[in-house]
């Protein structure tokens, strides 16, 4: 009995280590450069989403280098259960906001609260488990499609994995590959398109079912069709459950229906409101919108002309 129980225990610990390393990989991949200097307090408690995920930035200052401030005295509240967009000129600190929320970095001064709990007081695991991220470039492991989705929730059954893929509109595609869910993807696996990669990420997210959802729109333009399908998928996920979602957006057309739009400039909030309110205000958002619409129209006209000739 003794001899048998040793290898079984050993296997159990390998499994736990594997699970842990998968979670670490998630941390690593979700928002890239995770800072090892981020430590949790010895008395850290699990994050309790008592209000449904209200996020509050209070006088936040942050820079990747102390002498180069990126966020300056930033204060803003993201209401629980709403779809919120963060927009602004390139480099103004939009993605940085998400990295701070995930505690890839800590603020230099000021505080960030989720449901009135300072995120530095809660356990890292509970914080990161509550957050689902669709990053700009979806990382895939050099492993099977199945595992790449499954790791969104390692307790999920194969049926739940398939159901998640179905809801992300990628199940049929997976089944059409010669090895189905056992197909190897990632750098050394099957080449799949950017859109398919993102749909795998969405499947993973559906399985994880996080109360907080962050979406970092890719700077490099996806084609319009892929973009629209992806947004439709994400809106579908958002519909069946109230959850706080924060969209960092470059193309304003993808977020004009947000409940709240936060406009950043040089690391501070300059305007907040709905699309309509911000257009009426005639400030930075309205300038960005007009410029984007103009260049979109020029693009469309050019495409039309090319079709005719
Ligand atoms: P974009 O619209 O171009 O994606 P953004 O508003 O999301 O930009 P951030 O990615 O938050 O901007 O970057 C804000 C500033 O911080 C930029 O000047 C960027 O070069 C700098 N920065 C971002 N990440 C790092 C990093 N890991 N180390 C040092 N500087 C960084």
Tab-separated table of C-alpha atoms and ligand atoms in Angstrom:
chain	number	residue	atom	x	y	z
A	1	UNK	CA	0.000	0.000	0.000
A	2	UNK	CA	2.772	2.332	0.994
A	3	UNK	CA	4.697	1.696	-2.209
A	4	UNK	CA	1.674	2.383	-4.331
A	5	UNK	CA	0.672	5.570	-2.576
A	6	UNK	CA	4.025	7.243	-3.160
A	7	UNK	CA	3.881	7.375	-6.957
A	8	UNK	CA	0.214	8.420	-6.806
A	9	UNK	CA	1.016	11.256	-4.467
A	10	UNK	CA	3.868	12.143	-6.724
A	11	UNK	CA	1.572	12.253	-9.733
A	12	UNK	CA	-0.840	14.403	-7.764
A	13	UNK	CA	1.854	16.916	-7.043
A	14	UNK	CA	2.997	16.938	-10.671
A	15	UNK	CA	-0.585	17.666	-11.654
A	16	UNK	CA	-0.836	20.497	-9.141
A	17	UNK	CA	2.443	21.907	-10.379
A	18	UNK	CA	1.232	21.679	-13.928
A	19	UNK	CA	-1.940	23.514	-12.999
A	20	UNK	CA	0.098	26.160	-11.213
A	21	UNK	CA	2.428	26.588	-14.165
A	22	UNK	CA	-0.551	26.954	-16.481
A	23	UNK	CA	-1.910	29.695	-14.271
A	24	UNK	CA	1.486	31.351	-14.233
A	25	UNK	CA	1.591	31.171	-17.994
A	26	UNK	CA	-1.795	32.798	-18.067
A	27	UNK	CA	-0.522	35.624	-15.929
A	28	UNK	CA	2.504	35.911	-18.126
A	29	UNK	CA	0.607	35.888	-21.353
A	30	UNK	CA	-2.452	37.843	-20.434
A	31	UNK	CA	-0.724	41.125	-20.104
A	32	UNK	CA	2.786	40.249	-21.137
A	33	UNK	CA	5.577	41.651	-19.037
A	34	UNK	CA	4.309	40.727	-15.583
A	35	UNK	CA	6.485	42.413	-13.022
A	36	UNK	CA	7.959	39.997	-10.505
A	37	UNK	CA	8.264	42.883	-8.042
A	38	UNK	CA	4.486	42.729	-7.581
A	39	UNK	CA	3.929	40.966	-4.261
A	40	UNK	CA	0.782	40.217	-2.362
A	41	UNK	CA	0.399	41.183	1.260
A	42	UNK	CA	0.714	38.371	3.805
A	43	UNK	CA	-2.819	39.093	5.032
A	44	UNK	CA	-4.291	39.467	1.519
A	45	UNK	CA	-7.929	38.395	1.285
A	46	UNK	CA	-9.841	37.186	-1.736
A	47	UNK	CA	-11.433	39.928	-3.820
A	48	UNK	CA	-15.175	40.102	-3.115
A	49	UNK	CA	-17.291	41.465	-5.932
A	50	UNK	CA	-19.937	42.882	-3.618
A	51	UNK	CA	-21.071	45.606	-6.025
A	52	UNK	CA	-20.708	43.657	-9.244
A	53	UNK	CA	-17.328	45.036	-10.285
A	54	UNK	CA	-17.105	48.810	-9.913
A	55	UNK	CA	-13.611	50.034	-10.764
A	56	UNK	CA	-12.294	53.290	-9.318
A	57	UNK	CA	-9.008	55.029	-10.106
A	58	UNK	CA	-8.157	57.637	-7.481
A	59	UNK	CA	-5.410	60.187	-8.277
A	60	UNK	CA	-3.264	57.601	-10.013
A	61	UNK	CA	0.267	58.482	-11.115
A	62	UNK	CA	2.301	55.953	-13.026
A	63	UNK	CA	5.296	55.709	-15.353
A	64	UNK	CA	7.334	52.725	-16.528
A	65	UNK	CA	10.355	54.856	-15.594
A	66	UNK	CA	10.062	57.207	-12.622
A	67	UNK	CA	11.173	60.229	-14.625
A	68	UNK	CA	8.727	59.589	-17.490
A	69	UNK	CA	5.146	59.887	-16.235
A	70	UNK	CA	2.512	58.115	-18.340
A	71	UNK	CA	-0.613	58.504	-16.162
A	72	UNK	CA	-0.988	61.777	-14.308
A	73	UNK	CA	-3.347	62.248	-11.398
A	74	UNK	CA	-5.905	60.070	-13.135
A	75	UNK	CA	-9.279	59.690	-11.423
A	76	UNK	CA	-12.255	57.952	-12.948
A	77	UNK	CA	-15.001	55.513	-11.984
A	78	UNK	CA	-16.046	52.630	-14.204
A	79	UNK	CA	-19.557	51.611	-13.175
A	80	UNK	CA	-20.320	47.962	-12.344
A	81	UNK	CA	-21.839	45.816	-15.052
A	82	UNK	CA	-21.411	48.388	-17.816
A	83	UNK	CA	-19.609	48.442	-21.119
A	84	UNK	CA	-16.973	51.133	-20.951
A	85	UNK	CA	-14.520	52.287	-23.599
A	86	UNK	CA	-11.183	54.002	-23.130
A	87	UNK	CA	-10.112	56.062	-26.132
A	88	UNK	CA	-7.535	58.715	-26.934
A	89	UNK	CA	-4.508	59.451	-29.091
A	90	UNK	CA	-1.811	56.803	-29.527
A	91	UNK	CA	0.471	56.454	-26.527
A	92	UNK	CA	-1.807	58.316	-24.085
A	93	UNK	CA	-1.820	55.351	-21.661
A	94	UNK	CA	-4.922	53.297	-22.541
A	95	UNK	CA	-3.317	49.851	-22.392
A	96	UNK	CA	-1.375	50.956	-19.326
A	97	UNK	CA	-4.686	51.364	-17.457
A	98	UNK	CA	-5.483	47.687	-18.073
A	99	UNK	CA	-1.993	46.605	-16.985
A	100	UNK	CA	-2.396	48.464	-13.693
A	101	UNK	CA	-5.819	46.890	-13.107
A	102	UNK	CA	-4.349	43.432	-13.623
A	103	UNK	CA	-1.482	44.397	-11.309
A	104	UNK	CA	1.167	43.776	-13.919
A	105	UNK	CA	2.501	46.987	-12.393
A	106	UNK	CA	1.651	49.008	-9.292
A	107	UNK	CA	0.824	52.698	-9.256
A	108	UNK	CA	3.478	55.167	-8.093
A	109	UNK	CA	0.886	57.091	-6.150
A	110	UNK	CA	-2.886	57.032	-5.903
A	111	UNK	CA	-5.054	53.956	-5.565
A	112	UNK	CA	-7.179	51.593	-7.605
A	113	UNK	CA	-10.280	50.019	-6.099
A	114	UNK	CA	-12.541	47.228	-7.252
A	115	UNK	CA	-15.772	47.258	-5.266
A	116	UNK	CA	-14.102	49.462	-2.636
A	117	UNK	CA	-11.165	47.079	-2.091
A	118	UNK	CA	-7.704	48.436	-2.869
A	119	UNK	CA	-6.344	45.968	-5.419
A	120	UNK	CA	-3.041	45.882	-3.513
A	121	UNK	CA	-4.880	44.434	-0.495
A	122	UNK	CA	-6.440	41.441	-2.248
A	123	UNK	CA	-4.768	38.194	-3.281
A	124	UNK	CA	-3.250	38.263	-6.767
A	125	UNK	CA	-4.889	34.973	-7.607
A	126	UNK	CA	-8.401	36.200	-6.757
A	127	UNK	CA	-7.825	39.439	-8.662
A	128	UNK	CA	-6.554	37.744	-11.806
A	129	UNK	CA	-9.147	35.000	-11.693
A	130	UNK	CA	-11.841	37.686	-11.770
A	131	UNK	CA	-10.442	39.236	-14.921
A	132	UNK	CA	-10.612	37.932	-18.476
A	133	UNK	CA	-8.444	39.610	-21.062
A	134	UNK	CA	-8.563	39.593	-24.831
A	135	UNK	CA	-5.110	40.998	-25.512
A	136	UNK	CA	-4.019	42.709	-28.740
A	137	UNK	CA	-2.298	39.585	-29.964
A	138	UNK	CA	-3.742	36.327	-28.715
A	139	UNK	CA	-1.012	34.053	-27.432
A	140	UNK	CA	-1.436	30.334	-28.092
A	141	UNK	CA	0.510	27.539	-26.447
A	142	UNK	CA	2.372	25.059	-28.588
A	143	UNK	CA	-0.228	22.469	-27.797
A	144	UNK	CA	-3.610	21.191	-28.901
A	145	UNK	CA	-6.609	23.363	-29.687
A	146	UNK	CA	-8.375	21.556	-26.852
A	147	UNK	CA	-5.835	22.558	-24.235
A	148	UNK	CA	-5.643	26.088	-25.550
A	149	UNK	CA	-9.348	26.513	-24.843
A	150	UNK	CA	-9.496	24.284	-21.753
A	151	UNK	CA	-7.039	26.294	-19.804
A	152	UNK	CA	-9.660	29.043	-19.491
A	153	UNK	CA	-11.133	26.715	-16.867
A	154	UNK	CA	-9.285	23.491	-16.124
A	155	UNK	CA	-12.310	22.105	-14.309
A	156	UNK	CA	-14.471	22.233	-17.446
A	157	UNK	CA	-15.647	19.030	-19.138
A	158	UNK	CA	-14.879	18.318	-22.830
A	159	UNK	CA	-18.545	19.077	-23.592
A	160	UNK	CA	-18.169	22.502	-22.021
A	161	UNK	CA	-15.043	23.116	-24.088
A	162	UNK	CA	-16.950	22.259	-27.263
A	163	UNK	CA	-19.888	24.404	-26.232
A	164	UNK	CA	-17.590	27.387	-25.621
A	165	UNK	CA	-16.085	26.917	-29.100
A	166	UNK	CA	-19.575	26.719	-30.556
A	167	UNK	CA	-20.538	30.018	-28.963
A	168	UNK	CA	-17.381	31.621	-30.323
A	169	UNK	CA	-18.279	30.311	-33.815
A	170	UNK	CA	-15.121	28.249	-34.184
A	171	UNK	CA	-16.344	24.693	-33.354
A	172	UNK	CA	-17.211	23.713	-36.936
A	173	UNK	CA	-13.904	25.054	-38.168
A	174	UNK	CA	-12.014	23.017	-35.553
A	175	UNK	CA	-13.949	19.876	-36.499
A	176	UNK	CA	-12.973	20.444	-40.135
A	177	UNK	CA	-9.247	20.221	-39.316
A	178	UNK	CA	-7.808	16.716	-39.844
A	179	UNK	CA	-7.064	16.216	-36.134
A	180	UNK	CA	-10.010	18.218	-34.819
A	181	UNK	CA	-9.547	19.339	-31.223
A	182	UNK	CA	-6.245	17.429	-31.088
A	183	UNK	CA	-4.755	19.709	-33.759
A	184	UNK	CA	-1.549	21.324	-32.555
A	185	UNK	CA	-1.524	25.104	-32.771
A	186	UNK	CA	0.936	27.783	-31.711
A	187	UNK	CA	4.295	28.607	-33.215
A	188	UNK	CA	5.122	25.016	-34.080
A	189	UNK	CA	1.603	23.942	-34.989
A	190	UNK	CA	-1.034	24.515	-37.641
A	191	UNK	CA	-0.987	28.000	-39.103
A	192	UNK	CA	-4.282	29.609	-38.276
A	193	UNK	CA	-5.548	33.053	-39.143
A	194	UNK	CA	-5.623	36.013	-36.791
A	195	UNK	CA	-9.424	35.814	-36.693
A	196	UNK	CA	-9.355	32.112	-35.754
A	197	UNK	CA	-6.814	32.823	-33.044
A	198	UNK	CA	-9.041	35.474	-31.582
A	199	UNK	CA	-12.020	33.144	-31.694
A	200	UNK	CA	-9.995	30.583	-29.730
A	201	UNK	CA	-9.271	33.352	-27.224
A	202	UNK	CA	-12.974	34.126	-27.036
A	203	UNK	CA	-13.745	30.401	-26.469
A	204	UNK	CA	-11.212	30.420	-23.625
A	205	UNK	CA	-12.877	33.502	-22.213
A	206	UNK	CA	-16.368	31.974	-22.396
A	207	UNK	CA	-15.060	28.992	-20.440
A	208	UNK	CA	-13.413	31.237	-17.871
A	209	UNK	CA	-16.601	33.294	-17.545
A	210	UNK	CA	-14.939	36.162	-15.657
A	211	UNK	CA	-16.936	38.914	-13.959
A	212	UNK	CA	-14.547	41.532	-15.352
A	213	UNK	CA	-13.620	41.615	-19.012
A	214	UNK	CA	-10.860	43.660	-20.624
A	215	UNK	CA	-10.508	43.917	-24.339
A	216	UNK	CA	-7.425	45.493	-25.880
A	217	UNK	CA	-8.151	46.207	-29.516
A	218	UNK	CA	-5.295	45.439	-31.871
A	219	UNK	CA	-3.594	48.512	-33.274
A	220	UNK	CA	-2.902	46.791	-36.554
A	221	UNK	CA	-6.221	46.760	-38.354
A	222	UNK	CA	-7.961	43.425	-38.575
A	223	UNK	CA	-10.060	43.312	-41.693
A	224	UNK	CA	-13.458	44.869	-41.103
A	225	UNK	CA	-15.325	41.584	-41.389
A	226	UNK	CA	-13.165	39.781	-38.802
A	227	UNK	CA	-13.412	42.770	-36.514
A	228	UNK	CA	-17.204	42.876	-36.738
A	229	UNK	CA	-17.565	39.142	-36.135
A	230	UNK	CA	-15.305	39.347	-33.121
A	231	UNK	CA	-17.215	42.277	-31.665
A	232	UNK	CA	-20.506	40.448	-32.270
A	233	UNK	CA	-19.100	37.429	-30.394
A	234	UNK	CA	-18.018	39.541	-27.497
A	235	UNK	CA	-21.314	41.392	-27.341
A	236	UNK	CA	-23.042	38.008	-27.252
A	237	UNK	CA	-20.988	36.994	-24.218
A	238	UNK	CA	-21.747	40.279	-22.523
A	239	UNK	CA	-25.469	40.019	-23.116
A	240	UNK	CA	-26.333	37.022	-20.968
A	241	UNK	CA	-24.744	38.332	-17.778
A	242	UNK	CA	-24.070	41.798	-16.428
A	243	UNK	CA	-20.329	42.202	-16.233
A	244	UNK	CA	-17.996	45.147	-16.218
A	245	UNK	CA	-16.192	45.324	-19.511
A	246	UNK	CA	-13.478	47.748	-20.471
A	247	UNK	CA	-12.597	48.165	-24.130
A	248	UNK	CA	-9.421	49.906	-25.162
A	249	UNK	CA	-10.310	51.051	-28.644
A	250	UNK	CA	-8.552	52.641	-31.568
A	251	UNK	CA	-11.375	52.493	-34.047
A	252	UNK	CA	-14.209	54.462	-32.499
A	253	UNK	CA	-16.812	52.675	-34.621
A	254	UNK	CA	-16.252	49.542	-32.522
A	255	UNK	CA	-17.291	51.235	-29.270
A	256	UNK	CA	-19.761	54.013	-30.086
A	257	UNK	CA	-22.525	52.030	-28.331
A	258	UNK	CA	-20.624	51.895	-24.993
A	259	UNK	CA	-22.473	52.968	-21.835
A	260	UNK	CA	-19.574	55.263	-21.006
A	261	UNK	CA	-16.621	56.514	-23.020
A	262	UNK	CA	-13.539	57.755	-21.192
A	263	UNK	CA	-11.295	60.039	-23.225
A	264	UNK	CA	-7.627	60.173	-22.235
A	265	UNK	CA	-5.012	62.655	-23.315
A	266	UNK	CA	-1.426	62.537	-22.112
A	267	UNK	CA	-2.329	60.278	-19.210
A	268	UNK	CA	-5.301	62.214	-17.807
A	269	UNK	CA	-9.056	62.009	-18.320
A	270	UNK	CA	-10.200	64.955	-20.417
A	271	UNK	CA	-13.829	63.962	-21.137
A	272	UNK	CA	-16.358	61.288	-20.213
A	273	UNK	CA	-19.818	60.597	-21.589
A	274	UNK	CA	-21.773	58.623	-24.139
A	275	UNK	CA	-21.012	58.867	-27.854
A	276	UNK	CA	-23.872	61.313	-28.332
A	277	UNK	CA	-22.921	63.487	-25.366
A	278	UNK	CA	-19.294	63.648	-26.448
A	279	UNK	CA	-20.190	64.582	-30.026
A	280	UNK	CA	-22.423	67.380	-28.762
A	281	UNK	CA	-19.631	68.618	-26.553
A	282	UNK	CA	-17.411	69.149	-29.570
A	283	UNK	CA	-14.147	68.328	-27.751
A	284	UNK	CA	-11.343	65.837	-28.357
A	285	UNK	CA	-13.653	62.830	-28.895
A	286	UNK	CA	-15.647	64.683	-31.485
A	287	UNK	CA	-12.413	65.697	-33.249
A	288	UNK	CA	-11.152	62.098	-33.262
A	289	UNK	CA	-14.509	60.815	-34.501
A	290	UNK	CA	-14.721	63.337	-37.338
A	291	UNK	CA	-11.154	62.604	-38.447
A	292	UNK	CA	-11.754	58.822	-38.417
A	293	UNK	CA	-15.057	59.064	-40.261
A	294	UNK	CA	-13.438	61.237	-42.902
A	295	UNK	CA	-10.582	58.825	-43.507
A	296	UNK	CA	-12.991	55.851	-43.491
A	297	UNK	CA	-15.119	57.553	-46.138
A	298	UNK	CA	-12.044	58.279	-48.262
A	299	UNK	CA	-11.020	54.622	-47.899
A	300	UNK	CA	-14.494	53.435	-48.926
A	301	UNK	CA	-14.611	55.775	-51.917
A	302	UNK	CA	-11.200	54.536	-53.020
A	303	UNK	CA	-12.378	50.915	-52.763
A	304	UNK	CA	-15.517	51.772	-54.767
A	305	UNK	CA	-13.437	53.387	-57.517
A	306	UNK	CA	-11.122	50.373	-57.643
A	307	UNK	CA	-14.146	48.098	-58.039
A	308	UNK	CA	-15.480	50.171	-60.966
A	309	UNK	CA	-12.175	50.249	-62.865
B	1	LIG	P1	-1.807	52.892	-28.455
B	1	LIG	O1	-3.085	53.598	-28.763
B	1	LIG	O2	-0.710	53.281	-29.406
B	1	LIG	O3	-1.942	51.411	-28.287
B	1	LIG	P2	-1.892	53.433	-25.578
B	1	LIG	O4	-2.683	54.656	-25.333
B	1	LIG	O5	-2.541	52.134	-25.297
B	1	LIG	O6	-1.281	53.473	-27.051
B	1	LIG	P3	0.174	52.578	-23.768
B	1	LIG	O7	0.439	51.270	-24.435
B	1	LIG	O8	-0.537	52.572	-22.481
B	1	LIG	O9	-0.544	53.589	-24.751
B	1	LIG	O10	1.594	53.303	-23.612
B	1	LIG	C1	1.732	54.577	-23.052
B	1	LIG	C2	3.188	54.996	-23.103
B	1	LIG	O11	3.984	54.118	-22.308
B	1	LIG	C3	3.800	54.953	-24.496
B	1	LIG	O12	4.623	56.074	-24.637
B	1	LIG	C4	4.611	53.690	-24.510
B	1	LIG	O13	5.729	53.830	-25.351
B	1	LIG	C5	5.039	53.551	-23.068
B	1	LIG	N1	5.170	52.131	-22.672
B	1	LIG	C6	4.239	51.180	-22.829
B	1	LIG	N2	4.643	49.996	-22.340
B	1	LIG	C7	5.884	50.213	-21.843
B	1	LIG	C8	6.861	49.383	-21.186
B	1	LIG	N3	6.619	48.098	-20.927
B	1	LIG	N4	8.038	49.957	-20.827
B	1	LIG	C9	8.278	51.252	-21.087
B	1	LIG	N5	7.412	52.087	-21.686
B	1	LIG	C10	6.231	51.582	-22.067
